[in-house]
């Protein structure tokens, strides 16, 4: 494990040289009777031995860090330590937000279409869905929020990737090298503490927050069910000249024509090769809504699985999207800030320990 990190080789060379140099200082101090030089050499020799012990156990440290980090949180996305799990979780969250954004854009097009739809009767005109403008505004704001959250999620993913690549492979070995020298001992201790804190504490305290991806997937399913509903499909341009094309669609969306009330039992299907036509029996129970449904070539199987609650469906979508986006914002903003605060406290305390003079005086006081 240790051989895979190039920085360890440099650390081994530096620590070996520091041990030799400390031994020379001890010998010179004793040879010439300089107690101060001798004590300085002994202190540096102690620090070098401690660094050598850290380097010698580096493979065990890396393995221990991986085991601890992987056992702190459950494996919800991918096997491995918390860095791997965090990267996988953020990737899934970003994909879920992208699918939700696609559905919201299609939904916004549908709402905008019916919002501006009007019937002109010469002396006056009727726009039954003109009040959908607040819905369009709300969807537009949610769409912008989704885009912003996706950017924050990607930022966190890049930070997680940097930590996974450099925390133990770069910061930890460089910290060992800097801790070897008297002048940079505090900096080296800080970098060692920073590497451990970023690799263990930072991703762990993000993953303790609930993953918002399932809620976003539920919201995406609501949006897709709405946009895939044949009754909400926009009227083709070629059918706009039909006498009942627009009026029938408005009757359906306004709730006057409910698919559950369509007189499906009166339908008769005539098949002629690949051509299928629909007609109704001559019956007093056939309604104008049935005629419109038949004109749209919609079968009874379609109507059996669909409902027409246009305003209610939009209300449910707005509520679900708002809730899921709020959870995604907590996961991508609040969780990293909270984790960063915890990591800062840990790094500060551990850096004070590793950056101090752990030498003969310290051992004597203990």
mmCIF file of C-alpha atoms in Angstrom:
data_model
loop_
_atom_site.group_PDB
_atom_site.id
_atom_site.type_symbol
_atom_site.label_atom_id
_atom_site.label_comp_id
_atom_site.label_asym_id
_atom_site.label_seq_id
_atom_site.Cartn_x
_atom_site.Cartn_y
_atom_site.Cartn_z
ATOM 1 C CA UNK A 1 0.000 0.000 0.000
ATOM 2 C CA UNK A 2 2.717 2.467 0.960
ATOM 3 C CA UNK A 3 4.686 1.874 -2.210
ATOM 4 C CA UNK A 4 1.795 3.194 -4.297
ATOM 5 C CA UNK A 5 2.381 6.701 -2.937
ATOM 6 C CA UNK A 6 5.416 8.379 -4.479
ATOM 7 C CA UNK A 7 5.648 10.943 -1.683
ATOM 8 C CA UNK A 8 6.513 8.222 0.812
ATOM 9 C CA UNK A 9 9.817 7.557 -0.945
ATOM 10 C CA UNK A 10 10.817 11.187 -0.503
ATOM 11 C CA UNK A 11 9.689 11.080 3.129
ATOM 12 C CA UNK A 12 11.831 7.992 3.788
ATOM 13 C CA UNK A 13 14.923 9.692 2.316
ATOM 14 C CA UNK A 14 14.365 12.885 4.307
ATOM 15 C CA UNK A 15 13.742 11.054 7.582
ATOM 16 C CA UNK A 16 16.822 8.868 7.067
ATOM 17 C CA UNK A 17 18.931 11.944 6.447
ATOM 18 C CA UNK A 18 17.500 13.647 9.542
ATOM 19 C CA UNK A 19 18.375 10.634 11.706
ATOM 20 C CA UNK A 20 21.944 10.685 10.420
ATOM 21 C CA UNK A 21 22.188 14.453 10.954
ATOM 22 C CA UNK A 22 20.772 14.193 14.477
ATOM 23 C CA UNK A 23 23.307 11.486 15.275
ATOM 24 C CA UNK A 24 26.116 13.708 14.029
ATOM 25 C CA UNK A 25 24.905 16.573 16.228
ATOM 26 C CA UNK A 26 24.792 14.295 19.268
ATOM 27 C CA UNK A 27 28.323 13.064 18.551
ATOM 28 C CA UNK A 28 29.696 16.575 18.052
ATOM 29 C CA UNK A 29 28.038 17.793 21.222
ATOM 30 C CA UNK A 30 29.546 15.039 23.289
ATOM 31 C CA UNK A 31 32.948 15.272 21.607
ATOM 32 C CA UNK A 32 33.339 18.980 22.227
ATOM 33 C CA UNK A 33 31.308 19.156 25.431
ATOM 34 C CA UNK A 34 28.485 21.314 24.015
ATOM 35 C CA UNK A 35 25.450 20.192 26.015
ATOM 36 C CA UNK A 36 23.095 22.454 24.107
ATOM 37 C CA UNK A 37 24.081 20.930 20.758
ATOM 38 C CA UNK A 38 23.866 17.460 22.231
ATOM 39 C CA UNK A 39 20.354 18.060 23.633
ATOM 40 C CA UNK A 40 19.255 19.605 20.348
ATOM 41 C CA UNK A 41 20.543 16.554 18.514
ATOM 42 C CA UNK A 42 18.728 14.235 20.924
ATOM 43 C CA UNK A 43 15.459 16.148 20.465
ATOM 44 C CA UNK A 44 15.739 16.000 16.687
ATOM 45 C CA UNK A 45 16.644 12.324 16.871
ATOM 46 C CA UNK A 46 13.473 11.693 18.866
ATOM 47 C CA UNK A 47 11.388 13.563 16.310
ATOM 48 C CA UNK A 48 13.035 11.640 13.478
ATOM 49 C CA UNK A 49 12.311 8.337 15.191
ATOM 50 C CA UNK A 50 8.666 9.352 15.610
ATOM 51 C CA UNK A 51 8.456 10.286 11.934
ATOM 52 C CA UNK A 52 10.129 7.009 10.997
ATOM 53 C CA UNK A 53 7.548 5.158 13.077
ATOM 54 C CA UNK A 54 4.747 7.034 11.300
ATOM 55 C CA UNK A 55 6.223 6.212 7.896
ATOM 56 C CA UNK A 56 6.785 2.602 8.870
ATOM 57 C CA UNK A 57 3.143 2.273 9.858
ATOM 58 C CA UNK A 58 1.863 4.316 6.911
ATOM 59 C CA UNK A 59 0.386 1.297 5.146
ATOM 60 C CA UNK A 60 -1.391 0.322 8.344
ATOM 61 C CA UNK A 61 -2.607 3.912 8.781
ATOM 62 C CA UNK A 62 -4.017 4.003 5.265
ATOM 63 C CA UNK A 63 -5.739 0.652 5.744
ATOM 64 C CA UNK A 64 -7.075 1.676 9.148
ATOM 65 C CA UNK A 65 -8.429 4.940 7.782
ATOM 66 C CA UNK A 66 -10.193 3.058 4.972
ATOM 67 C CA UNK A 67 -11.741 0.524 7.354
ATOM 68 C CA UNK A 68 -12.915 3.161 9.826
ATOM 69 C CA UNK A 69 -14.343 5.440 7.146
ATOM 70 C CA UNK A 70 -16.176 2.596 5.397
ATOM 71 C CA UNK A 71 -17.665 1.317 8.670
ATOM 72 C CA UNK A 72 -18.912 4.679 9.922
ATOM 73 C CA UNK A 73 -21.682 4.889 7.316
ATOM 74 C CA UNK A 74 -23.631 2.152 5.576
ATOM 75 C CA UNK A 75 -22.824 1.305 1.972
ATOM 76 C CA UNK A 76 -25.767 2.888 0.209
ATOM 77 C CA UNK A 77 -24.305 3.558 -3.213
ATOM 78 C CA UNK A 78 -20.950 1.883 -3.774
ATOM 79 C CA UNK A 79 -18.528 -0.345 -1.907
ATOM 80 C CA UNK A 80 -15.426 1.265 -0.479
ATOM 81 C CA UNK A 81 -14.490 4.064 1.894
ATOM 82 C CA UNK A 82 -16.586 7.147 2.491
ATOM 83 C CA UNK A 83 -14.879 9.122 -0.269
ATOM 84 C CA UNK A 84 -15.963 6.539 -2.834
ATOM 85 C CA UNK A 85 -19.466 6.434 -1.403
ATOM 86 C CA UNK A 86 -19.742 10.216 -1.342
ATOM 87 C CA UNK A 87 -18.601 10.509 -4.967
ATOM 88 C CA UNK A 88 -21.114 7.852 -6.022
ATOM 89 C CA UNK A 89 -23.930 9.490 -4.044
ATOM 90 C CA UNK A 90 -23.217 12.905 -5.548
ATOM 91 C CA UNK A 91 -23.109 11.409 -9.042
ATOM 92 C CA UNK A 92 -26.502 9.746 -8.585
ATOM 93 C CA UNK A 93 -27.927 12.965 -7.169
ATOM 94 C CA UNK A 94 -26.679 14.968 -10.137
ATOM 95 C CA UNK A 95 -28.228 12.472 -12.576
ATOM 96 C CA UNK A 96 -31.555 12.581 -10.713
ATOM 97 C CA UNK A 97 -31.588 16.381 -10.810
ATOM 98 C CA UNK A 98 -30.850 16.322 -14.540
ATOM 99 C CA UNK A 99 -33.806 14.026 -15.266
ATOM 100 C CA UNK A 100 -36.036 16.221 -13.108
ATOM 101 C CA UNK A 101 -34.898 19.320 -14.999
ATOM 102 C CA UNK A 102 -35.719 17.672 -18.332
ATOM 103 C CA UNK A 103 -39.222 16.825 -17.146
ATOM 104 C CA UNK A 104 -39.776 20.315 -15.752
ATOM 105 C CA UNK A 105 -38.813 21.880 -19.080
ATOM 106 C CA UNK A 106 -41.375 19.726 -20.910
ATOM 107 C CA UNK A 107 -43.951 20.537 -18.267
ATOM 108 C CA UNK A 108 -43.238 24.266 -18.579
ATOM 109 C CA UNK A 109 -43.854 24.055 -22.328
ATOM 110 C CA UNK A 110 -47.236 22.377 -21.770
ATOM 111 C CA UNK A 111 -48.311 24.913 -19.141
ATOM 112 C CA UNK A 112 -47.185 27.822 -21.328
ATOM 113 C CA UNK A 113 -49.146 26.429 -24.278
ATOM 114 C CA UNK A 114 -52.460 26.252 -22.401
ATOM 115 C CA UNK A 115 -51.805 29.468 -20.519
ATOM 116 C CA UNK A 116 -51.919 31.496 -23.755
ATOM 117 C CA UNK A 117 -54.650 29.422 -25.415
ATOM 118 C CA UNK A 118 -57.776 31.495 -26.181
ATOM 119 C CA UNK A 119 -61.079 31.089 -28.005
ATOM 120 C CA UNK A 120 -62.048 34.113 -30.109
ATOM 121 C CA UNK A 121 -65.787 34.644 -30.592
ATOM 122 C CA UNK A 122 -65.531 37.917 -32.424
ATOM 123 C CA UNK A 123 -67.104 40.191 -29.841
ATOM 124 C CA UNK A 124 -65.177 38.598 -27.007
ATOM 125 C CA UNK A 125 -62.508 35.990 -26.359
ATOM 126 C CA UNK A 126 -62.104 33.387 -23.626
ATOM 127 C CA UNK A 127 -58.794 32.329 -22.052
ATOM 128 C CA UNK A 128 -59.774 29.645 -19.510
ATOM 129 C CA UNK A 129 -56.207 28.986 -18.324
ATOM 130 C CA UNK A 130 -54.831 32.523 -18.217
ATOM 131 C CA UNK A 131 -54.396 32.183 -14.449
ATOM 132 C CA UNK A 132 -51.699 29.556 -14.995
ATOM 133 C CA UNK A 133 -49.103 32.332 -15.136
ATOM 134 C CA UNK A 134 -48.203 31.932 -11.402
ATOM 135 C CA UNK A 135 -47.669 28.230 -12.052
ATOM 136 C CA UNK A 136 -45.339 29.057 -14.933
ATOM 137 C CA UNK A 137 -43.437 31.500 -12.723
ATOM 138 C CA UNK A 138 -43.125 28.910 -9.944
ATOM 139 C CA UNK A 139 -41.907 26.268 -12.387
ATOM 140 C CA UNK A 140 -39.384 28.715 -13.829
ATOM 141 C CA UNK A 141 -38.022 29.458 -10.347
ATOM 142 C CA UNK A 142 -37.788 25.758 -9.558
ATOM 143 C CA UNK A 143 -36.011 25.174 -12.848
ATOM 144 C CA UNK A 144 -33.433 27.836 -11.983
ATOM 145 C CA UNK A 145 -33.043 26.366 -8.499
ATOM 146 C CA UNK A 146 -32.482 22.921 -9.993
ATOM 147 C CA UNK A 147 -29.746 24.290 -12.223
ATOM 148 C CA UNK A 148 -28.070 26.043 -9.280
ATOM 149 C CA UNK A 149 -28.236 22.935 -7.073
ATOM 150 C CA UNK A 150 -26.763 20.830 -9.890
ATOM 151 C CA UNK A 151 -23.815 23.218 -10.034
ATOM 152 C CA UNK A 152 -23.313 22.938 -6.258
ATOM 153 C CA UNK A 153 -23.541 19.147 -6.390
ATOM 154 C CA UNK A 154 -20.935 19.054 -9.147
ATOM 155 C CA UNK A 155 -18.710 21.376 -7.071
ATOM 156 C CA UNK A 156 -18.954 18.992 -4.115
ATOM 157 C CA UNK A 157 -18.186 16.073 -6.427
ATOM 158 C CA UNK A 158 -15.020 17.807 -7.636
ATOM 159 C CA UNK A 159 -13.959 18.478 -4.023
ATOM 160 C CA UNK A 160 -14.573 14.821 -3.135
ATOM 161 C CA UNK A 161 -12.512 13.727 -6.148
ATOM 162 C CA UNK A 162 -9.642 16.023 -5.103
ATOM 163 C CA UNK A 163 -9.694 14.655 -1.555
ATOM 164 C CA UNK A 164 -9.760 11.068 -2.766
ATOM 165 C CA UNK A 165 -6.790 11.632 -5.074
ATOM 166 C CA UNK A 166 -4.584 13.854 -2.909
ATOM 167 C CA UNK A 167 -5.410 13.507 0.792
ATOM 168 C CA UNK A 168 -3.338 10.393 1.470
ATOM 169 C CA UNK A 169 -1.308 10.424 -1.727
ATOM 170 C CA UNK A 170 0.042 13.981 -1.413
ATOM 171 C CA UNK A 171 -0.900 15.866 1.759
ATOM 172 C CA UNK A 172 -0.019 13.041 4.145
ATOM 173 C CA UNK A 173 3.502 12.327 2.757
ATOM 174 C CA UNK A 174 4.311 16.016 2.368
ATOM 175 C CA UNK A 175 3.209 16.569 5.954
ATOM 176 C CA UNK A 176 5.572 13.831 7.091
ATOM 177 C CA UNK A 177 8.457 15.468 5.223
ATOM 178 C CA UNK A 178 7.737 18.923 6.651
ATOM 179 C CA UNK A 179 7.339 17.565 10.163
ATOM 180 C CA UNK A 180 10.892 16.195 9.967
ATOM 181 C CA UNK A 181 12.396 19.689 9.973
ATOM 182 C CA UNK A 182 12.411 21.863 13.069
ATOM 183 C CA UNK A 183 11.280 25.026 11.254
ATOM 184 C CA UNK A 184 8.328 23.396 9.474
ATOM 185 C CA UNK A 185 7.183 20.973 12.187
ATOM 186 C CA UNK A 186 3.920 22.771 12.868
ATOM 187 C CA UNK A 187 3.128 23.028 9.159
ATOM 188 C CA UNK A 188 3.831 19.331 8.715
ATOM 189 C CA UNK A 189 1.632 18.392 11.658
ATOM 190 C CA UNK A 190 -1.143 20.545 10.232
ATOM 191 C CA UNK A 191 -0.925 18.869 6.816
ATOM 192 C CA UNK A 192 -1.033 15.376 8.354
ATOM 193 C CA UNK A 193 -4.086 16.362 10.410
ATOM 194 C CA UNK A 194 -5.666 17.970 7.357
ATOM 195 C CA UNK A 195 -5.185 14.835 5.266
ATOM 196 C CA UNK A 196 -6.810 12.597 7.878
ATOM 197 C CA UNK A 197 -9.612 15.070 8.578
ATOM 198 C CA UNK A 198 -10.495 15.529 4.909
ATOM 199 C CA UNK A 199 -10.292 11.821 4.148
ATOM 200 C CA UNK A 200 -12.368 10.621 7.117
ATOM 201 C CA UNK A 201 -14.408 13.334 8.814
ATOM 202 C CA UNK A 202 -15.445 15.561 5.908
ATOM 203 C CA UNK A 203 -17.190 12.920 3.752
ATOM 204 C CA UNK A 204 -18.550 11.032 6.766
ATOM 205 C CA UNK A 205 -20.504 13.972 8.169
ATOM 206 C CA UNK A 206 -21.979 14.686 4.736
ATOM 207 C CA UNK A 207 -23.187 11.118 4.334
ATOM 208 C CA UNK A 208 -24.984 11.188 7.696
ATOM 209 C CA UNK A 209 -27.526 13.500 6.055
ATOM 210 C CA UNK A 210 -30.373 11.699 4.227
ATOM 211 C CA UNK A 211 -29.842 11.146 0.517
ATOM 212 C CA UNK A 212 -32.377 13.282 -1.441
ATOM 213 C CA UNK A 213 -32.063 11.210 -4.646
ATOM 214 C CA UNK A 214 -35.130 8.984 -3.903
ATOM 215 C CA UNK A 215 -37.336 12.048 -3.307
ATOM 216 C CA UNK A 216 -36.110 13.635 -6.528
ATOM 217 C CA UNK A 217 -36.865 10.418 -8.413
ATOM 218 C CA UNK A 218 -40.420 10.448 -7.027
ATOM 219 C CA UNK A 219 -40.848 14.042 -8.173
ATOM 220 C CA UNK A 220 -39.500 13.112 -11.595
ATOM 221 C CA UNK A 221 -42.037 10.278 -11.816
ATOM 222 C CA UNK A 222 -44.884 12.710 -11.040
ATOM 223 C CA UNK A 223 -43.686 15.075 -13.746
ATOM 224 C CA UNK A 224 -43.322 12.266 -16.292
ATOM 225 C CA UNK A 225 -46.798 10.911 -15.536
ATOM 226 C CA UNK A 226 -48.190 14.385 -16.146
ATOM 227 C CA UNK A 227 -46.283 15.122 -19.347
ATOM 228 C CA UNK A 228 -46.962 11.633 -20.756
ATOM 229 C CA UNK A 229 -50.699 11.918 -20.166
ATOM 230 C CA UNK A 230 -52.342 11.878 -23.601
ATOM 231 C CA UNK A 231 -55.150 14.116 -22.406
ATOM 232 C CA UNK A 232 -52.667 16.911 -21.658
ATOM 233 C CA UNK A 233 -50.918 16.703 -25.033
ATOM 234 C CA UNK A 234 -50.945 19.903 -27.053
ATOM 235 C CA UNK A 235 -53.274 20.069 -30.041
ATOM 236 C CA UNK A 236 -51.470 19.488 -33.375
ATOM 237 C CA UNK A 237 -51.458 22.465 -35.726
ATOM 238 C CA UNK A 238 -53.262 20.453 -38.407
ATOM 239 C CA UNK A 239 -56.241 19.944 -36.072
ATOM 240 C CA UNK A 240 -56.620 23.570 -35.019
ATOM 241 C CA UNK A 241 -59.245 24.177 -37.726
ATOM 242 C CA UNK A 242 -61.463 21.463 -36.303
ATOM 243 C CA UNK A 243 -64.680 22.765 -34.819
ATOM 244 C CA UNK A 244 -64.262 20.975 -31.522
ATOM 245 C CA UNK A 245 -60.491 20.477 -31.352
ATOM 246 C CA UNK A 246 -59.727 23.333 -28.951
ATOM 247 C CA UNK A 247 -63.097 23.428 -27.219
ATOM 248 C CA UNK A 248 -62.998 19.689 -26.507
ATOM 249 C CA UNK A 249 -59.503 19.953 -25.060
ATOM 250 C CA UNK A 250 -60.546 22.838 -22.818
ATOM 251 C CA UNK A 251 -63.635 20.922 -21.697
ATOM 252 C CA UNK A 252 -61.442 17.995 -20.756
ATOM 253 C CA UNK A 253 -58.828 20.009 -18.870
ATOM 254 C CA UNK A 254 -61.437 22.092 -17.072
ATOM 255 C CA UNK A 255 -63.009 18.946 -15.639
ATOM 256 C CA UNK A 256 -66.297 19.027 -17.501
ATOM 257 C CA UNK A 257 -65.392 15.840 -19.365
ATOM 258 C CA UNK A 258 -64.030 13.176 -17.027
ATOM 259 C CA UNK A 259 -62.593 10.044 -18.677
ATOM 260 C CA UNK A 260 -64.204 7.988 -15.939
ATOM 261 C CA UNK A 261 -67.617 9.179 -17.174
ATOM 262 C CA UNK A 262 -66.985 8.385 -20.839
ATOM 263 C CA UNK A 263 -69.533 5.934 -22.225
ATOM 264 C CA UNK A 264 -66.866 3.401 -23.222
ATOM 265 C CA UNK A 265 -69.396 0.564 -23.357
ATOM 266 C CA UNK A 266 -70.960 2.067 -26.453
ATOM 267 C CA UNK A 267 -67.727 1.888 -28.481
ATOM 268 C CA UNK A 268 -67.445 -0.388 -31.473
ATOM 269 C CA UNK A 269 -64.044 -1.076 -33.050
ATOM 270 C CA UNK A 270 -63.812 -1.767 -36.785
ATOM 271 C CA UNK A 271 -60.542 -3.268 -37.978
ATOM 272 C CA UNK A 272 -59.581 -3.293 -41.640
ATOM 273 C CA UNK A 273 -56.063 -4.566 -42.072
ATOM 274 C CA UNK A 274 -53.759 -2.047 -40.433
ATOM 275 C CA UNK A 275 -56.425 0.653 -40.299
ATOM 276 C CA UNK A 276 -58.458 0.884 -37.126
ATOM 277 C CA UNK A 277 -61.437 3.209 -36.837
ATOM 278 C CA UNK A 278 -63.586 3.953 -33.837
ATOM 279 C CA UNK A 279 -67.290 4.656 -33.721
ATOM 280 C CA UNK A 280 -70.139 4.516 -31.244
ATOM 281 C CA UNK A 281 -73.470 2.853 -31.332
ATOM 282 C CA UNK A 282 -76.369 5.103 -32.060
ATOM 283 C CA UNK A 283 -77.477 5.559 -28.500
ATOM 284 C CA UNK A 284 -78.891 8.307 -26.372
ATOM 285 C CA UNK A 285 -76.154 7.695 -23.815
ATOM 286 C CA UNK A 286 -73.395 8.830 -26.182
ATOM 287 C CA UNK A 287 -72.176 12.289 -25.162
ATOM 288 C CA UNK A 288 -70.254 15.004 -26.938
ATOM 289 C CA UNK A 289 -67.266 14.129 -24.736
ATOM 290 C CA UNK A 290 -67.374 10.579 -26.112
ATOM 291 C CA UNK A 291 -67.324 11.987 -29.622
ATOM 292 C CA UNK A 292 -64.283 14.095 -28.874
ATOM 293 C CA UNK A 293 -62.494 11.127 -27.289
ATOM 294 C CA UNK A 294 -63.184 9.011 -30.358
ATOM 295 C CA UNK A 295 -61.957 11.776 -32.642
ATOM 296 C CA UNK A 296 -58.603 11.652 -30.825
ATOM 297 C CA UNK A 297 -58.250 7.889 -31.476
ATOM 298 C CA UNK A 298 -57.903 7.142 -27.741
ATOM 299 C CA UNK A 299 -58.804 3.610 -26.716
ATOM 300 C CA UNK A 300 -60.629 2.516 -23.610
ATOM 301 C CA UNK A 301 -57.367 1.065 -22.231
ATOM 302 C CA UNK A 302 -55.879 4.549 -22.256
ATOM 303 C CA UNK A 303 -58.791 6.151 -20.481
ATOM 304 C CA UNK A 304 -58.874 3.408 -17.882
ATOM 305 C CA UNK A 305 -55.357 4.307 -16.711
ATOM 306 C CA UNK A 306 -55.491 8.110 -16.904
ATOM 307 C CA UNK A 307 -57.237 10.907 -15.079
ATOM 308 C CA UNK A 308 -57.742 14.556 -15.915
ATOM 309 C CA UNK A 309 -57.011 16.670 -12.870
ATOM 310 C CA UNK A 310 -54.948 19.345 -14.592
ATOM 311 C CA UNK A 311 -54.784 21.915 -11.791
ATOM 312 C CA UNK A 312 -54.555 19.254 -9.080
ATOM 313 C CA UNK A 313 -51.708 17.521 -10.876
ATOM 314 C CA UNK A 314 -49.798 20.775 -11.203
ATOM 315 C CA UNK A 315 -50.316 21.495 -7.505
ATOM 316 C CA UNK A 316 -48.939 18.102 -6.521
ATOM 317 C CA UNK A 317 -45.928 18.577 -8.807
ATOM 318 C CA UNK A 318 -45.107 22.007 -7.395
ATOM 319 C CA UNK A 319 -45.332 20.703 -3.836
ATOM 320 C CA UNK A 320 -43.237 17.600 -4.553
ATOM 321 C CA UNK A 321 -40.595 19.516 -6.511
ATOM 322 C CA UNK A 322 -40.272 22.140 -3.791
ATOM 323 C CA UNK A 323 -39.794 19.499 -1.089
ATOM 324 C CA UNK A 324 -37.247 17.442 -3.042
ATOM 325 C CA UNK A 325 -35.259 20.506 -4.133
ATOM 326 C CA UNK A 326 -35.120 21.714 -0.525
ATOM 327 C CA UNK A 327 -33.674 18.362 0.563
ATOM 328 C CA UNK A 328 -31.166 18.509 -2.299
ATOM 329 C CA UNK A 329 -30.142 22.023 -1.217
ATOM 330 C CA UNK A 330 -29.563 20.805 2.344
ATOM 331 C CA UNK A 331 -27.426 17.924 1.057
ATOM 332 C CA UNK A 332 -25.358 20.128 -1.257
ATOM 333 C CA UNK A 333 -25.018 23.265 0.927
ATOM 334 C CA UNK A 334 -25.853 22.717 4.612
ATOM 335 C CA UNK A 335 -24.242 19.278 4.893
ATOM 336 C CA UNK A 336 -20.830 20.358 3.472
ATOM 337 C CA UNK A 337 -20.761 23.453 5.688
ATOM 338 C CA UNK A 338 -21.605 21.410 8.802
ATOM 339 C CA UNK A 339 -19.045 18.756 7.874
ATOM 340 C CA UNK A 340 -16.414 21.413 7.205
ATOM 341 C CA UNK A 341 -16.969 22.903 10.668
ATOM 342 C CA UNK A 342 -16.550 19.493 12.352
ATOM 343 C CA UNK A 343 -13.465 18.764 10.246
ATOM 344 C CA UNK A 344 -11.939 22.149 11.156
ATOM 345 C CA UNK A 345 -12.249 21.416 14.885
ATOM 346 C CA UNK A 346 -10.668 17.974 14.470
ATOM 347 C CA UNK A 347 -7.823 19.250 12.284
ATOM 348 C CA UNK A 348 -7.077 22.073 14.709
ATOM 349 C CA UNK A 349 -6.800 19.775 17.727
ATOM 350 C CA UNK A 350 -4.811 17.067 15.939
ATOM 351 C CA UNK A 351 -2.481 19.647 14.372
ATOM 352 C CA UNK A 352 -1.650 21.008 17.833
ATOM 353 C CA UNK A 353 -0.615 17.522 18.918
ATOM 354 C CA UNK A 354 1.355 16.568 15.807
ATOM 355 C CA UNK A 355 2.995 19.985 15.506
ATOM 356 C CA UNK A 356 4.262 20.047 19.071
ATOM 357 C CA UNK A 357 7.686 18.919 20.259
ATOM 358 C CA UNK A 358 7.142 15.287 21.201
ATOM 359 C CA UNK A 359 10.583 14.753 22.645
ATOM 360 C CA UNK A 360 12.468 13.904 25.797
ATOM 361 C CA UNK A 361 10.942 16.717 27.855
ATOM 362 C CA UNK A 362 7.444 15.651 26.891
ATOM 363 C CA UNK A 363 8.139 12.026 27.784
ATOM 364 C CA UNK A 364 9.716 13.109 31.079
ATOM 365 C CA UNK A 365 6.663 15.184 31.986
ATOM 366 C CA UNK A 366 4.399 12.225 31.220
#
